[in-house]
Short mmCIF file of C-alpha atoms in Angstrom, two decimals:
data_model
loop_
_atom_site.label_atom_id
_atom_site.label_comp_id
_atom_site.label_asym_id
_atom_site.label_seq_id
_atom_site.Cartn_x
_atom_site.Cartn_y
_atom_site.Cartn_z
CA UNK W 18 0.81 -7.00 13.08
CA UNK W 19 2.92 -9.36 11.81
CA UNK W 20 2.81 -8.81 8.02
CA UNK W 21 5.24 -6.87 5.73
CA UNK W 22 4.96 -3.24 5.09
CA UNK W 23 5.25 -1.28 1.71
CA UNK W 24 5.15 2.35 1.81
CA UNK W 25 4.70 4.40 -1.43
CA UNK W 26 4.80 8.26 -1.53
CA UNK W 27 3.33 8.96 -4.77
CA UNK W 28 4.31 12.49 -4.28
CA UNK W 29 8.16 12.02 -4.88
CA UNK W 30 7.27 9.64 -8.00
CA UNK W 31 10.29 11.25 -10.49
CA UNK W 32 8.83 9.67 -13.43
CA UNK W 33 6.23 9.14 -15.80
CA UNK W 34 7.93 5.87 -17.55
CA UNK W 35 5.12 3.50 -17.16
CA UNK W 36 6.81 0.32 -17.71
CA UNK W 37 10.12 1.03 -15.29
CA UNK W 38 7.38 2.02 -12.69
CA UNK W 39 5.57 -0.89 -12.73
CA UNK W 40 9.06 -3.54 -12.81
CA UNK W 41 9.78 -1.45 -9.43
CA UNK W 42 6.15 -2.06 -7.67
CA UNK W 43 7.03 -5.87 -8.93
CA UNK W 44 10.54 -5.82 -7.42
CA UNK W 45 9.65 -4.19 -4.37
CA UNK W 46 6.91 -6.93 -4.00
CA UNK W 47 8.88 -9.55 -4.51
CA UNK W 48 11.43 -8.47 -2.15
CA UNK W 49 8.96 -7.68 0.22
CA UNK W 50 7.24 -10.95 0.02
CA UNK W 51 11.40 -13.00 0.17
CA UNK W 52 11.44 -15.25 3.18
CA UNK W 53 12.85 -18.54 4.15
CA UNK W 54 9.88 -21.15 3.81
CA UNK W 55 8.70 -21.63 7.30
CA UNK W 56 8.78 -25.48 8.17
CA UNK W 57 6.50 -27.13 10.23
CA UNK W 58 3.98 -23.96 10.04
CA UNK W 59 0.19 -25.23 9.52
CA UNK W 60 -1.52 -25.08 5.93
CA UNK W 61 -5.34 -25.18 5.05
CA UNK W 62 -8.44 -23.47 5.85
CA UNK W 63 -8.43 -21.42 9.09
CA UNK W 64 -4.73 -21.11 9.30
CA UNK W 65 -3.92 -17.26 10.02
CA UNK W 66 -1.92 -16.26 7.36
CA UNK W 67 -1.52 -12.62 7.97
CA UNK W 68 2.32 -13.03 7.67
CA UNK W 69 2.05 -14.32 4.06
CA UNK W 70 0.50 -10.74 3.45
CA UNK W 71 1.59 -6.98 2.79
CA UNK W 72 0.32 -3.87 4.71
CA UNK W 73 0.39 -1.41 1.76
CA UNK W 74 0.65 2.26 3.16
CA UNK W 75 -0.09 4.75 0.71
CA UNK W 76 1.61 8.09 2.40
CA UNK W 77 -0.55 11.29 0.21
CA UNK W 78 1.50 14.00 1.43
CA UNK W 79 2.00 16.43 -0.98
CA UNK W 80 -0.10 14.40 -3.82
CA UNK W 81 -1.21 16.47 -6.54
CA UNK W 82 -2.74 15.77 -9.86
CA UNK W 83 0.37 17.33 -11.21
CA UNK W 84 2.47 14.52 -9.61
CA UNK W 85 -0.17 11.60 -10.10
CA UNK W 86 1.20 8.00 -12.03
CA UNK W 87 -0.63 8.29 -15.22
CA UNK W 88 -4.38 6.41 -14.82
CA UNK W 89 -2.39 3.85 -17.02
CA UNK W 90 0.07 3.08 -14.05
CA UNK W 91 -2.59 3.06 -11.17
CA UNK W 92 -5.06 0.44 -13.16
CA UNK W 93 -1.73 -1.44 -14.05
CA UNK W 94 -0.94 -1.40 -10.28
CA UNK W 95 -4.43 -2.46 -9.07
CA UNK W 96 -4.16 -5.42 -11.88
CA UNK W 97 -1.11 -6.91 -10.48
CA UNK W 98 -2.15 -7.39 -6.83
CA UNK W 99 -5.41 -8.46 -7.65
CA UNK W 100 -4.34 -10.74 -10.81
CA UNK W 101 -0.80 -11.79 -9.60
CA UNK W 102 -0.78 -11.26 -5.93
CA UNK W 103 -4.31 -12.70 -5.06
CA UNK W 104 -4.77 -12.62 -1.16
CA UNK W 105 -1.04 -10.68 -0.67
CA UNK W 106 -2.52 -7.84 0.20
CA UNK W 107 -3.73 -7.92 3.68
CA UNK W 108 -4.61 -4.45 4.10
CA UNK W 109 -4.16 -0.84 2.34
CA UNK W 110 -4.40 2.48 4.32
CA UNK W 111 -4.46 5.12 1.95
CA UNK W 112 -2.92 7.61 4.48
CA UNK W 113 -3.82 11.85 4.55
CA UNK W 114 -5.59 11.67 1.00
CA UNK W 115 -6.34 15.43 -0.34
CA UNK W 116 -9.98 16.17 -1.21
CA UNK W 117 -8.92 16.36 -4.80
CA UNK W 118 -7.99 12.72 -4.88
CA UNK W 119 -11.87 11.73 -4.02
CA UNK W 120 -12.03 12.51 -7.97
CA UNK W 121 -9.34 10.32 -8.75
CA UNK W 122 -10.26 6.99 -6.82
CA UNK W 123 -13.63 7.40 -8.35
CA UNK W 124 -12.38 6.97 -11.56
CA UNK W 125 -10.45 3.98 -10.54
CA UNK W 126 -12.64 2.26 -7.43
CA UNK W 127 -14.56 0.86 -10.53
CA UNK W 128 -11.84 -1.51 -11.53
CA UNK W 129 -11.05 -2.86 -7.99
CA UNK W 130 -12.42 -6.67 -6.78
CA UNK W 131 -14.44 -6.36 -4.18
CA UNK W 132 -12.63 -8.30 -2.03
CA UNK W 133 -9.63 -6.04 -2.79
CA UNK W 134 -11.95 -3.27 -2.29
CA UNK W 135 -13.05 -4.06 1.27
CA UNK W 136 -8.58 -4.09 2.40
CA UNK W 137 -8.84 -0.74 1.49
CA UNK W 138 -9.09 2.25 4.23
CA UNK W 139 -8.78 5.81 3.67
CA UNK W 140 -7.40 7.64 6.78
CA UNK W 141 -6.08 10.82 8.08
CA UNK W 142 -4.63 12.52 11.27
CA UNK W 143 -8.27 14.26 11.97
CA UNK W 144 -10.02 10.78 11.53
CA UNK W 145 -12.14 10.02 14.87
CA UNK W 146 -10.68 6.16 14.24
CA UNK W 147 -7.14 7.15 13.31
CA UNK W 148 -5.60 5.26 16.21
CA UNK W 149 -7.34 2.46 16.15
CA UNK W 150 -7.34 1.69 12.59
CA UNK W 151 -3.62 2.29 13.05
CA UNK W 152 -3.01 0.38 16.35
CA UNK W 153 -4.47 -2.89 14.18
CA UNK W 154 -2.40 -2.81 12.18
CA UNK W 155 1.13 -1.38 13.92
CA UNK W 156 3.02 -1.07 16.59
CA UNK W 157 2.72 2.97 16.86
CA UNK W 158 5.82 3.14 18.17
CA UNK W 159 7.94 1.59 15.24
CA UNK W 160 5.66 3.71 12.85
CA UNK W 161 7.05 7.23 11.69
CA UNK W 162 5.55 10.02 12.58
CA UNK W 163 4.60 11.20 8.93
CA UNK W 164 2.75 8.04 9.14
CA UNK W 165 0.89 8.53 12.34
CA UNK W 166 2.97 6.63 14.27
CA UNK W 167 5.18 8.03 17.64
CA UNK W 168 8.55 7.02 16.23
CA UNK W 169 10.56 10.01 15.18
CA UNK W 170 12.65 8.52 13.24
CA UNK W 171 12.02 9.19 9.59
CA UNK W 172 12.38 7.05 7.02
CA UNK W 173 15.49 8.45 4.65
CA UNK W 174 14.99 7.69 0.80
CA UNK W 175 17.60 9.35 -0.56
#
């Protein structure tokens, strides 16, 4: 609660251009990460700084290996938070994954910090802790529906 959100649906990815792809994950991180420098707001060890970070939400729906960023794209992707954004990324639900995609993080999970690693849950609608894991990280009903949130209004990308 408290941090920014960044949603990607891989599924309506309309390209395969590796390099415009990744100037958009760095401009949607920078804007994501644009405030006004906070005064008088604590620095130094033990000072929660959950608002500093981004909740990425990875929304599978639809995901297919036909649609997938080349491997190219997702190691460039994992390279940049963990080499330029170190400690911006507060958590990662990777949200209604398909079975198929099991083969796909294996070939990437390799190249992941472990610190990274551990931000990292995978979660869908059937999940015994689907709530929960949500309800720590969201108000449920500000989250869309798609997401697993009670909020029916849908986000509108076009």
């Amino acid at each position: 609660l408290g941090r920014r959100v960044l949603v990607m649906r891989p599924a309506n990815e309309n390209s395969k251009d590796h390099d415009n792809q990744i100037k958009f994950l760095v401009y949607c991180l920078e804007t994501a990460l644009r405030r006004k420098t906070m005064d008088n707001v604590p620095r130094g060890a033990g000072v929660d700084l959950s608002a500093e970070q981004i909740c990425l939400v990875i929304d599978y729906k639809g995901w297919s290996m036909f649609n997938a960023p080349p491997m190219k794209t997702s190691k460039e992707t994992l390279s940049i938070f963990q080499n330029h954004y170190p400690e911006r990324l507060g958590a990662a639900i990777c949200y209604n994954p398909p079975t198929i995609f099991r083969a796909f993080w294996g070939m990437i999970s390799p190249f992941i910090d472990p610190n990274t690693y551990t931000k990292i849950n995978f979660l869908g609608p059937k999940d015994s802790n689907h709530n929960e894991v949500l309800s720590s990280l969201f108000h449920l009903d500000k989250l869309e529906n798609a997401l697993g949130g009670t909020s029916a209004v849908a986000f509108d990308f076009l």
